[in-house]
Short mmCIF file of C-alpha atoms and ligand atoms in Angstrom, two decimals:
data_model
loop_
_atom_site.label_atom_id
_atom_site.label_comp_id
_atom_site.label_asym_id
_atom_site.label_seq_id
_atom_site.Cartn_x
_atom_site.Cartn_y
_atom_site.Cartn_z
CA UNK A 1 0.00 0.00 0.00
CA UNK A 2 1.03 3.47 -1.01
CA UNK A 3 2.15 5.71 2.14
CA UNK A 4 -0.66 8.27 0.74
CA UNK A 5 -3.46 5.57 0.01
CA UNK A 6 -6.17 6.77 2.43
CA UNK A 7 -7.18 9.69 -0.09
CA UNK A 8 -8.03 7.21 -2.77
CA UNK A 9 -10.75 4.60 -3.40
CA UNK A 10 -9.24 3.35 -6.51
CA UNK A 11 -5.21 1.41 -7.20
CA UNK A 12 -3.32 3.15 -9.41
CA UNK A 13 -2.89 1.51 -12.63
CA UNK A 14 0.29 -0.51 -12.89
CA UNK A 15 1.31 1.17 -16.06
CA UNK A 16 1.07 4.51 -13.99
CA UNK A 17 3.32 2.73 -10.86
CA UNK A 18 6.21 1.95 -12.75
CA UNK A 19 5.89 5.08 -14.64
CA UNK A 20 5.65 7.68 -10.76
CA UNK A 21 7.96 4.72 -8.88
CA UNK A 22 11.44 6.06 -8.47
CA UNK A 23 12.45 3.10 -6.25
CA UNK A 24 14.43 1.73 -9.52
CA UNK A 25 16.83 4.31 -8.96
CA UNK A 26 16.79 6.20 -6.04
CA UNK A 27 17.31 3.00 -4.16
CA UNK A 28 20.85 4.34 -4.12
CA UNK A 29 19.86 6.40 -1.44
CA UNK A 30 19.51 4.19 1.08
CA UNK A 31 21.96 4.65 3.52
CA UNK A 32 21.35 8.06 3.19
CA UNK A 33 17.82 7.76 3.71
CA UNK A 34 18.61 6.26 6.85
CA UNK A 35 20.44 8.01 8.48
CA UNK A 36 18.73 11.22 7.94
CA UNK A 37 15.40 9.06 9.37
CA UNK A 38 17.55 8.98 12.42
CA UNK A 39 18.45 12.40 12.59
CA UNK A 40 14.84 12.95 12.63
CA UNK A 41 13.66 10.78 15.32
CA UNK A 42 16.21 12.82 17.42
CA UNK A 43 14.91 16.08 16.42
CA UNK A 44 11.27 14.59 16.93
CA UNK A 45 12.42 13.99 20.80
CA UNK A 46 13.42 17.38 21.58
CA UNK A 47 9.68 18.45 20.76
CA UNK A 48 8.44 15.65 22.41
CA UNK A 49 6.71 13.59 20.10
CA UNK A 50 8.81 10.82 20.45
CA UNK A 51 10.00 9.33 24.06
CA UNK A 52 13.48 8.85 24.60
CA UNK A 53 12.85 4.83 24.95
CA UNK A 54 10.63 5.08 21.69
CA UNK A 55 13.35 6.98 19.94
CA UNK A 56 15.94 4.63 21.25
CA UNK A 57 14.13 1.38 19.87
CA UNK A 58 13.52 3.12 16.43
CA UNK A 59 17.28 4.02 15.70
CA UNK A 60 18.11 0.76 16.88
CA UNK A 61 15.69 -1.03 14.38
CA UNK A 62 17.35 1.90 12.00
CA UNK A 63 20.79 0.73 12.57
CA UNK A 64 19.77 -2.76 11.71
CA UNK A 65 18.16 -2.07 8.55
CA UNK A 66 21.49 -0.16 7.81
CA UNK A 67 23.65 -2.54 7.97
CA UNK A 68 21.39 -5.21 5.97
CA UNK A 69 21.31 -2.20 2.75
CA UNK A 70 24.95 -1.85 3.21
CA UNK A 71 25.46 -5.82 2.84
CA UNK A 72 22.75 -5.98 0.32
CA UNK A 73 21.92 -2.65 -1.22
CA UNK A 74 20.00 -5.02 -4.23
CA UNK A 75 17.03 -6.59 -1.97
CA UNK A 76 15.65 -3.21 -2.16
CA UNK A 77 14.77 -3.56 -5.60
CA UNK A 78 12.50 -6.74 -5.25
CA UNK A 79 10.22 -4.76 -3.36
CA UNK A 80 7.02 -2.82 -4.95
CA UNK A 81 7.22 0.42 -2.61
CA UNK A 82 7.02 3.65 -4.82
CA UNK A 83 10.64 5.10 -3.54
CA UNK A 84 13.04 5.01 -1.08
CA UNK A 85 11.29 6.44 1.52
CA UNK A 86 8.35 4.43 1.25
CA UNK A 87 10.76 1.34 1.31
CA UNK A 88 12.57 2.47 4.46
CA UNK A 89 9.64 3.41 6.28
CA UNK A 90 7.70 0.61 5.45
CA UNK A 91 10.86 -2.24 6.55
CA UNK A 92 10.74 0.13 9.89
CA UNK A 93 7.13 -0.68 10.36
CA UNK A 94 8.21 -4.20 9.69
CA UNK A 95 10.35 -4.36 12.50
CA UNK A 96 8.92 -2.39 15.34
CA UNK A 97 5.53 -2.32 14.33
CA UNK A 98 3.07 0.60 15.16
CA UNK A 99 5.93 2.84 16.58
CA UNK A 100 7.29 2.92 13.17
CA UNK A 101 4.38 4.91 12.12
CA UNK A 102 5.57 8.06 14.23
CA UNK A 103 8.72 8.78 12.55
CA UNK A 104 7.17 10.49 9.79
CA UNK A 105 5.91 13.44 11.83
CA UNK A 106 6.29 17.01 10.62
CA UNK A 107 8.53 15.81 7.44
CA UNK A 108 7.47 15.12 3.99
CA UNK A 109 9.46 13.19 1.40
CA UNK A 110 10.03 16.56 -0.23
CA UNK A 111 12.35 17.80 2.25
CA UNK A 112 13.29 14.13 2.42
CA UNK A 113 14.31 13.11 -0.82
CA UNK A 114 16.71 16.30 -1.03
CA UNK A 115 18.25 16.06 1.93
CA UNK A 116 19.05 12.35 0.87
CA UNK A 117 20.43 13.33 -2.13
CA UNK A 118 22.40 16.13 -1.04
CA UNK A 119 24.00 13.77 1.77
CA UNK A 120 24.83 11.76 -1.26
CA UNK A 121 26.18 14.65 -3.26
CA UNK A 122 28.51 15.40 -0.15
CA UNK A 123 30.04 11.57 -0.29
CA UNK A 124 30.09 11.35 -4.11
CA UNK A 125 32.04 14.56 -4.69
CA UNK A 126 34.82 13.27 -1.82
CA UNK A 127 34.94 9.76 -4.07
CA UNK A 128 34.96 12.43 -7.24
CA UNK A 129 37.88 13.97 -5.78
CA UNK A 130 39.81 11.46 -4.81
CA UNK A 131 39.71 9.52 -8.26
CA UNK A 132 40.74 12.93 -9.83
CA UNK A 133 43.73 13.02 -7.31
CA UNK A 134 44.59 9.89 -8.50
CA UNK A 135 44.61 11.25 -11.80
CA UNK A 136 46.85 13.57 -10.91
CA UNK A 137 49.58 11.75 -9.11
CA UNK A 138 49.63 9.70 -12.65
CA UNK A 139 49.90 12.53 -14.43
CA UNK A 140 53.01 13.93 -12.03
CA UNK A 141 54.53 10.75 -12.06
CA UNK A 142 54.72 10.38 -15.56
CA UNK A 143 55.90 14.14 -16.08
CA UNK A 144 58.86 12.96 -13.81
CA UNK A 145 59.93 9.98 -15.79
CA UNK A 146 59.91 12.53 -18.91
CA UNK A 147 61.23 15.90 -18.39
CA UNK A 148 63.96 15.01 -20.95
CA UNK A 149 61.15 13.23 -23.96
CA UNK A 150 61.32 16.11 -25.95
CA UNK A 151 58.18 16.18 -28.64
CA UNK A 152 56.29 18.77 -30.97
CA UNK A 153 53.53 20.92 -29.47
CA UNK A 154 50.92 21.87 -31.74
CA UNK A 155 49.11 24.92 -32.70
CA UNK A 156 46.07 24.18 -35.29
CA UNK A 157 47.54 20.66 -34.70
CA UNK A 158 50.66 21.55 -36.90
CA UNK A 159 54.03 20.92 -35.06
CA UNK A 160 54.32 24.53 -33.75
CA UNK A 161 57.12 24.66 -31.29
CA UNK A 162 59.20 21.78 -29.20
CA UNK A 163 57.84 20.61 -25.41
CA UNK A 164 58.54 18.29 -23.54
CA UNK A 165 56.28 14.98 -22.35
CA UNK A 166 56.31 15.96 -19.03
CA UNK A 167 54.77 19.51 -20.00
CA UNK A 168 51.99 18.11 -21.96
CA UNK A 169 51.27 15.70 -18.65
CA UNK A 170 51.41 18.89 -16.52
CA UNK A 171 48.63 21.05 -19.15
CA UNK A 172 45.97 18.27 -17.94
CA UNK A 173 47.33 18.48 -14.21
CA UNK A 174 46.52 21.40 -14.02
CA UNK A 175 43.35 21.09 -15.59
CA UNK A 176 42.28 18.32 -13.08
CA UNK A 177 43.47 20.80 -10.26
CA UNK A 178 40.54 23.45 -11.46
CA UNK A 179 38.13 20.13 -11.58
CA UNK A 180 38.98 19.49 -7.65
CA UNK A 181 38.90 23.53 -7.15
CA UNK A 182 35.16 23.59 -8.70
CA UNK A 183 33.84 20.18 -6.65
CA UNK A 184 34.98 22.12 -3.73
CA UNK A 185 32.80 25.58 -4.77
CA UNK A 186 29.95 23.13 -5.24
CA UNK A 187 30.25 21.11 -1.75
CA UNK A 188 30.55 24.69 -0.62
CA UNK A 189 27.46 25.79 -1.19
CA UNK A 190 25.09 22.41 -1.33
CA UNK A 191 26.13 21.88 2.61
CA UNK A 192 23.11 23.35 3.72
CA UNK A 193 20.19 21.28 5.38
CA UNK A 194 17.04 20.88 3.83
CA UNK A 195 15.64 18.57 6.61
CA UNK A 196 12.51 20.37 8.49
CA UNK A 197 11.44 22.29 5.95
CA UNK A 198 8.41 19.92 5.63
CA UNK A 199 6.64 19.60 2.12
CA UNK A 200 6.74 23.42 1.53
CA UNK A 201 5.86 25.99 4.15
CA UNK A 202 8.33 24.59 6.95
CA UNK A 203 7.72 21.26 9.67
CA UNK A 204 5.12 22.47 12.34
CA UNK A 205 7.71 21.03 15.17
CA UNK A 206 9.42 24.04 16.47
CA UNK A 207 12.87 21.95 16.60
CA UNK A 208 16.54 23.61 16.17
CA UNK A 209 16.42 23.24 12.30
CA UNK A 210 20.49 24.19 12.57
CA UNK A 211 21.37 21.51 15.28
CA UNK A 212 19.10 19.00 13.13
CA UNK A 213 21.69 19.81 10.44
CA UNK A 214 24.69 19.76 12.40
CA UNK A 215 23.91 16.01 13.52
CA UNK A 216 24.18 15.40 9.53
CA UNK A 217 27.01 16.52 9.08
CA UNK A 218 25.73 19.71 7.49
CA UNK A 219 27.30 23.35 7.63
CA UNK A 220 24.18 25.17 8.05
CA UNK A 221 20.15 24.68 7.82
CA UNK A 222 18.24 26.25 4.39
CA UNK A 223 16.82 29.38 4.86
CA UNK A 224 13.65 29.30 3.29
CA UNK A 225 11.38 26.18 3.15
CA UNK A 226 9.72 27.19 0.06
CA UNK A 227 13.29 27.49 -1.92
CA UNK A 228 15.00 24.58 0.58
CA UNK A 229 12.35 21.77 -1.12
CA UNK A 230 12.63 22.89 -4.89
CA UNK A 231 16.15 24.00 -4.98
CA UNK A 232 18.40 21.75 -7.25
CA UNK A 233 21.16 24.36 -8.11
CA UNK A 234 23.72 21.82 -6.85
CA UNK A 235 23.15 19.27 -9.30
CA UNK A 236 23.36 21.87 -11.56
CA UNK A 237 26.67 22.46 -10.55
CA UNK A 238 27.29 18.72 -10.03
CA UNK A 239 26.41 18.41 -13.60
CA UNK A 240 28.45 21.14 -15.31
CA UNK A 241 31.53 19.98 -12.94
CA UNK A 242 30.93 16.68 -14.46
CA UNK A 243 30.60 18.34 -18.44
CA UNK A 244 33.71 20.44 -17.58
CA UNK A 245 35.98 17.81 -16.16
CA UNK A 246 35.07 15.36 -19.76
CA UNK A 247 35.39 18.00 -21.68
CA UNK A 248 38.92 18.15 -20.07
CA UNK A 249 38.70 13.69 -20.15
CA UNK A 250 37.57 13.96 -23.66
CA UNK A 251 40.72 16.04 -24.93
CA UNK A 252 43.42 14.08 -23.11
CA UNK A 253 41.89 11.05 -24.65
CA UNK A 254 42.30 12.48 -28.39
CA UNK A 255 45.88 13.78 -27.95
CA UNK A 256 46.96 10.14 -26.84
CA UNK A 257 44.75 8.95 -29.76
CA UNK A 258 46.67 11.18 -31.92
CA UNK A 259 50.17 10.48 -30.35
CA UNK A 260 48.92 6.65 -30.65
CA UNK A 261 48.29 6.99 -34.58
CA UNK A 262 50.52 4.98 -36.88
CA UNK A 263 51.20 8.14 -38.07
CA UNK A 264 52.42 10.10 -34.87
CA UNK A 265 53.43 6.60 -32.98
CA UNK A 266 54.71 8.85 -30.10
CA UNK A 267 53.54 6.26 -27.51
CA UNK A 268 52.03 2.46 -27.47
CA UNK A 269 49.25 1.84 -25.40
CA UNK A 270 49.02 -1.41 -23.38
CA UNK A 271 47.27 -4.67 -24.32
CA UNK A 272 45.19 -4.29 -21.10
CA UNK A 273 43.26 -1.15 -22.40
CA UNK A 274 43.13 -1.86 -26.54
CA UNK A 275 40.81 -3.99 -28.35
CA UNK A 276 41.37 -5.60 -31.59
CA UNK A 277 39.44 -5.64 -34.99
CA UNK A 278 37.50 -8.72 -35.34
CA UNK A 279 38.37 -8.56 -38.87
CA UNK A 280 41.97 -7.27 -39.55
CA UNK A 281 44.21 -8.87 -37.39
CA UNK A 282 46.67 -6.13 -37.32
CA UNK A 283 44.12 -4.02 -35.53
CA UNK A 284 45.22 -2.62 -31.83
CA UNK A 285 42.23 -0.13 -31.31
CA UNK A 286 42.29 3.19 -28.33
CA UNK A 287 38.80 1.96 -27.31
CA UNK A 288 39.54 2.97 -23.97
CA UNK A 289 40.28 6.50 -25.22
CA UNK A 290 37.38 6.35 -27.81
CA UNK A 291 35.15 5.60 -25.08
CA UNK A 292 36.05 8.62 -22.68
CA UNK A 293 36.20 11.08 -25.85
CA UNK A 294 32.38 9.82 -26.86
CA UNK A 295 30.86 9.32 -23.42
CA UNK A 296 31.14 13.39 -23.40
CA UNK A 297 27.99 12.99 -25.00
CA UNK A 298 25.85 12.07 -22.25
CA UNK A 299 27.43 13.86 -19.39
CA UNK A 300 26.78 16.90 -21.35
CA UNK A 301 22.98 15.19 -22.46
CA UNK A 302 22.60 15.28 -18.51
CA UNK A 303 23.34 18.68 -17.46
CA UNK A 304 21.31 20.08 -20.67
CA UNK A 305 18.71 17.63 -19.81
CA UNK A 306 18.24 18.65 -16.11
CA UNK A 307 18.53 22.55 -17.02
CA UNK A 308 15.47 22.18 -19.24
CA UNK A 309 13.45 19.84 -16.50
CA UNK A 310 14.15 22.53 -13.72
CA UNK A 311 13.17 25.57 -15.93
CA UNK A 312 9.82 27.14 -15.60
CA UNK A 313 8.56 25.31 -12.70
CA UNK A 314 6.94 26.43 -10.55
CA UNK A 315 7.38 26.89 -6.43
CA UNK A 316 7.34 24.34 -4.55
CA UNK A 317 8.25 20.78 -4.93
CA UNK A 318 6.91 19.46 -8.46
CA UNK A 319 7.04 15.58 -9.70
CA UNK A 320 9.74 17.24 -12.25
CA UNK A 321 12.25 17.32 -9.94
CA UNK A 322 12.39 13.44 -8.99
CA UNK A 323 14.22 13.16 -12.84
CA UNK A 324 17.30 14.77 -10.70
CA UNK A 325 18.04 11.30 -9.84
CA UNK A 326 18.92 9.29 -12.76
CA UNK A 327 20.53 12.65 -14.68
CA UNK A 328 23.03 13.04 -12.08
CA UNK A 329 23.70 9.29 -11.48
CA UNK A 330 24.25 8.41 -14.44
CA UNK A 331 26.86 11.42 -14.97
CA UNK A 332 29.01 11.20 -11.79
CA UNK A 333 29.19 7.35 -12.44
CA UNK A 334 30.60 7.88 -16.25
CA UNK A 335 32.86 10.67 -14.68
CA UNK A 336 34.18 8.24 -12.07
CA UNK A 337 34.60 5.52 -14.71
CA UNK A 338 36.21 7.16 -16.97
CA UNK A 339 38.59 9.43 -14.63
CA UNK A 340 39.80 6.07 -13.00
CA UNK A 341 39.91 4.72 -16.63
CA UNK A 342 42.12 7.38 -18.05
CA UNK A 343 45.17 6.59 -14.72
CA UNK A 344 44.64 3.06 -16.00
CA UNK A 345 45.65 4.08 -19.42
CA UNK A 346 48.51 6.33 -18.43
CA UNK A 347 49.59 3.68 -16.23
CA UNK A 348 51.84 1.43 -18.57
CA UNK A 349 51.52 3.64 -21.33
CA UNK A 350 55.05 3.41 -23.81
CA UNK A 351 56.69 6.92 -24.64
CA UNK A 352 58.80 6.14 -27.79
CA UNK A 353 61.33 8.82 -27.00
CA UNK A 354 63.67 8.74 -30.29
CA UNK A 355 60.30 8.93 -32.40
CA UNK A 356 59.10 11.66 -30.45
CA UNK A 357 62.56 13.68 -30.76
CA UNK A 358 62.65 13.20 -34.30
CA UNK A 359 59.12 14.40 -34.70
CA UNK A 360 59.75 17.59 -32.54
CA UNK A 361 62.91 18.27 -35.07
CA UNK A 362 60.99 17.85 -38.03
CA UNK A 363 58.17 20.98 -39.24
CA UNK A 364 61.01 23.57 -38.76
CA UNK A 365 59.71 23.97 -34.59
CA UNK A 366 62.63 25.85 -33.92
CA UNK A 367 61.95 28.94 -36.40
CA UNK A 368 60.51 31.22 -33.92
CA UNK A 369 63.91 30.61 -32.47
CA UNK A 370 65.74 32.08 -35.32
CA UNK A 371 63.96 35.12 -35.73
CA UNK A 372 64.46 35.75 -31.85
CA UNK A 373 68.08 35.81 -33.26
CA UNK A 374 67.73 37.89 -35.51
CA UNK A 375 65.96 40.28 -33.06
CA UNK A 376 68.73 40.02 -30.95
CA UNK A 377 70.88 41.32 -33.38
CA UNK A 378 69.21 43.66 -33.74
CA UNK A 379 66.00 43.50 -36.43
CA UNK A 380 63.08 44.51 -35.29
CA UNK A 381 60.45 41.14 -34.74
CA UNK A 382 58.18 41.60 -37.77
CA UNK A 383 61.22 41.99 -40.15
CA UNK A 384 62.73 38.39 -38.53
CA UNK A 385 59.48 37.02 -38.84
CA UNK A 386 59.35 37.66 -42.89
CA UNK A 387 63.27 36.66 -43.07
CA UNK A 388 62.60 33.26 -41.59
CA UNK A 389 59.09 32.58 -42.80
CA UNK A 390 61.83 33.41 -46.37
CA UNK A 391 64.44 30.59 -44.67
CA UNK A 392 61.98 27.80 -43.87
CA UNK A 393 60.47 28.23 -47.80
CA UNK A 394 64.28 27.50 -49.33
CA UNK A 395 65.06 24.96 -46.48
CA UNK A 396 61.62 23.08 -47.69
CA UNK A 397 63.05 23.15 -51.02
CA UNK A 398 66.20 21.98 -50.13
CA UNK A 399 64.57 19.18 -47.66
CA UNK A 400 66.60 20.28 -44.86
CA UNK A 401 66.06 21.16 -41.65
CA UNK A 402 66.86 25.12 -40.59
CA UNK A 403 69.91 24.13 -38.77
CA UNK A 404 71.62 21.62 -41.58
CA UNK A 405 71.60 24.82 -43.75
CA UNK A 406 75.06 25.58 -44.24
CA UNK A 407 76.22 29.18 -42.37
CA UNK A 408 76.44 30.19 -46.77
CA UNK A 409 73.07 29.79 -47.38
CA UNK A 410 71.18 31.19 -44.21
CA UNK A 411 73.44 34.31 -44.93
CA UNK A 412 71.36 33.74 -47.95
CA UNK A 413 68.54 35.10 -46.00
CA UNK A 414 70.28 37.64 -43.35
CA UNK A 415 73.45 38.37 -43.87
CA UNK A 416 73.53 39.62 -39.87
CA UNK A 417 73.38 35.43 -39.11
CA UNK A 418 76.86 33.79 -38.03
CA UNK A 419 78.32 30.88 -36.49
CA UNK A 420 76.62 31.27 -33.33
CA UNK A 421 72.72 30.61 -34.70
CA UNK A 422 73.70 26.79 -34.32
CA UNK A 423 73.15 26.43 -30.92
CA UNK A 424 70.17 28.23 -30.70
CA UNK A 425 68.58 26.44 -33.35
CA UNK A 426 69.11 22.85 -31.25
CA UNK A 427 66.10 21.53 -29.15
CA UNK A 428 67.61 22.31 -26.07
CA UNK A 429 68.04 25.49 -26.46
CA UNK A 430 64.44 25.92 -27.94
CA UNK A 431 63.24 24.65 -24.36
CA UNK A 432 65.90 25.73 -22.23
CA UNK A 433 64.89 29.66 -23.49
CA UNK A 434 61.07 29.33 -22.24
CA UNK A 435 62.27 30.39 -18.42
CA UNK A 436 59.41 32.36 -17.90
CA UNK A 437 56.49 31.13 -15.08
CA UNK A 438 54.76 28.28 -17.08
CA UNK A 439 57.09 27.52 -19.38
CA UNK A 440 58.51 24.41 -20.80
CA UNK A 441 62.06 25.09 -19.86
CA UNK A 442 63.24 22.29 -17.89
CA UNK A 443 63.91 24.19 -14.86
CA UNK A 444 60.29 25.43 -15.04
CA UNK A 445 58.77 22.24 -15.14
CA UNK A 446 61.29 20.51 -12.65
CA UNK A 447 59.71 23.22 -10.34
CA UNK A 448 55.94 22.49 -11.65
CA UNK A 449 56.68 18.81 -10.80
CA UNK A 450 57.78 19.98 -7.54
CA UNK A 451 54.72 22.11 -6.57
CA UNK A 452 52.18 19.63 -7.85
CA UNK A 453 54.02 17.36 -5.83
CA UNK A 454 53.85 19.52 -3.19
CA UNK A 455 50.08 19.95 -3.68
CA UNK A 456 49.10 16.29 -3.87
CA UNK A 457 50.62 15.75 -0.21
CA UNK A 458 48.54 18.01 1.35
N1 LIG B 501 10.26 10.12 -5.03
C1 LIG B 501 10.08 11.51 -4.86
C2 LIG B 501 11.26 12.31 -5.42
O1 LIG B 501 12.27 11.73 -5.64
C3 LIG B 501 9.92 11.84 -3.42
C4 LIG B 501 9.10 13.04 -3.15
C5 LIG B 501 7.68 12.76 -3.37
N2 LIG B 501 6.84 13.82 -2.91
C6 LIG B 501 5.60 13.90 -3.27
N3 LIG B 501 4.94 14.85 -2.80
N4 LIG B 501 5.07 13.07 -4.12
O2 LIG B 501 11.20 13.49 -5.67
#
């Protein structure tokens, strides 16, 4: 029997109970559900509504039923109840009988069900975190093994100007660090307590609404009952955290793609994250990389999804706002998957260092270097530019590289250009010249590896 059946004469059709039932999903919020149920009963004994011995026997039946959804989170699902609520309240009834009825006093599932999922939010984005940590300490410990794998960088995704491996790791460190930055905003401002707001207008149980939240766990209780029941701004955030953090997923995963191409064959990715072609045996496929660049799709699906389900409603709590659930689920779980997913790839990942040098010596990355010579002696930057932009033309047509020109012909071009543009021209002295904060000069990222390092301990 429905928790609200005394209203109605009729069942509701079944077609209509699996279509309103949210049990399927928000089953997830078990634990949660719980222990906000005995938060409650607490609260419900300071305005005496519950005895102490009554409230004693109820969190104890509580407990119970913890530990069984923590052992067995799936029996929940062979029941018929219409949510999570229902479920708890109904096993609680179970158990201690009549006295199970109380606990329901002065709250409504609408405060309910968002202080459950908020309590969820809170552990998610700690387990959200901590995989993108992990990401991170791959990422730093790769950029140590490679401060000296010197490769192209790419502008337009033409070889543009040498880097280093370890750089490149450090781009999407530092990406992941604004990721764990933005979770923390979010937890911020979701650590508020719905509970006692009731189904709208506030509970009728003058309780302390702000030691009710405490006991949770919570910074602070909501300020308006009307706002605390409908507002869903954190899975919002939740959401475009998760659609910013793939989009940063989704563009790792194509550079290694690229960098994996027969073409590029900068690195080799392992057996344990490549599938093969079930019909040219030659076939090593990036699926793992394939997946996180396409499962973009729905993380971003979710957040648009959820914006246009929350627009236009109207206050207070609507039936809308139960399709929270499965949006945000189903986005924080791809996240997770495919954060941990990408430190599996990087993991064993190959760096073919010689292929990557060569590469980074081909497409003429050091010209910008040679017209910073030529402004050193003394032409101004736009006239270098033309002069080398002149250089790298006859050096095509000569198939060399800038710096197997003879000292004869790139007088050819300047005549102010002497013995000494050798040096500059080599790769380490196209890295070792970026000194500046942020740079790829190996002192620069030495330091970078330091600080993340640095940051990670904390
Ligand atoms: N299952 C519902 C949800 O997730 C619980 C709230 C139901 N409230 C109501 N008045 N029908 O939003």
């Amino acid at each position: 029997m429905a928790l609200w059946g005394g209203r109605f004469s009729q069942a509701a059709d079944q077609r209509f109970k699996h279509f309103n039932d949210s049990l399927r999903f928000d089953y997830r919020l078990a634990e949660q559900d719980i222990i906000g149920s005995i938060a409650w009963s607490k609260a419900l004994v300071t305005v005496s509504v519950l005895s102490y011995d009554e409230q004693k026997k109820l969190v104890k039946a509580l407990n119970e039923l913890l530990v069984s959804v923590q052992h067995n989170p799936h029996q929940i699902l062979e029941s018929d109840a219409e949510d999570i609520h229902s479920w708890v309240e109904q096993k609680l009834i179970e158990k201690v009988g009549d006295l199970g009825k109380k606990l329901h006093t002065g709250r409504s599932r609408n405060d309910q069900s968002t202080t459950d999922l908020k309590l969820w939010c809170k552990s998610e984005i700690q387990q959200l975190i901590s995989a993108i940590n992990h990401l991170r300490q791959s990422l730093v410990n790769t950029a140590d093994k490679h401060q000296e794998t010197v490769m192209p960088g790419y502008t337009h995704l033409q070889r543009a100007q040498p880097i280093t491996f370890a750089h490149w790791c450090l781009a999407y460190y530092e990406m992941l660090t604004r990721d764990v930055s933005r979770l923390q905003d979010t937890l911020t401002r979701l650590d508020v307590s719905p509970l006692g707001s009731g189904a709208l207008a506030g509970t009728a149980y003058p309780m302390d609404r702000e030691e009710l939240a405490s006991w949770l766990g919570f910074a602070q209780a909501t300020n308006n009952s009307l706002d605390a029941v409908s507002d869903r701004d954190h899975i919002l955030e939740l959401l475009n955290n998760a659609s910013i953090g793939m989009v940063h997923l989704s563009r790792f995963a194509e550079d290694l793609i690229i960098f994996n191409s027969g073409e590029a064959n900068f690195v080799e990715l392992s057996d344990r994250v490549t599938s093969g072609s079930s019909l040219m045996p030659q076939k090593k496929n990036p699926d793992a990389l394939e997946l996180i660049r396409g499962k973009v799709g729905r993380v971003v699906g979710a957040l648009t999804g959820a914006m246009v389900t929350f627009k236009g409603l109207p206050l207070a709590y609507n039936k809308d706002l139960q399709e929270d659930k499965e949006h945000l689920f189903d986005a924080l779980d791809t996240w997770l998957e495919c954060l941990d997913m990408a430190a599996l790839v990087l993991e064993d990942i190959k760096i073919n260092n010689d292929r990557c040098r060569e590469a980074a010596k081909q497409g003429y990355s050091n010209a910008t270097e040679l017209a910073d010579y030529l402004v050193a002696k003394g032409i101004p930057f736009r006239e270098a530019h033309h002069i080398v932009g002149e250089a790298v033309v006859g050096a095509i047509a000569k198939q060399k590289a800038l710096e197997e020109l003879s000292l004869e012909e790139l007088k050819a071009f300047s005549s102010v250009i002497d013995n000494d543009v050798y040096p500059i021209l080599s790769l380490a002295s196209c890295l070792a010249k970026r000194c500046a904060k942020g740079g790829v000069s190996p002192d620069q990222v030495k330091m970078a590896i330091e600080n993340a390092k640095r940051q990670l301990a904390i």
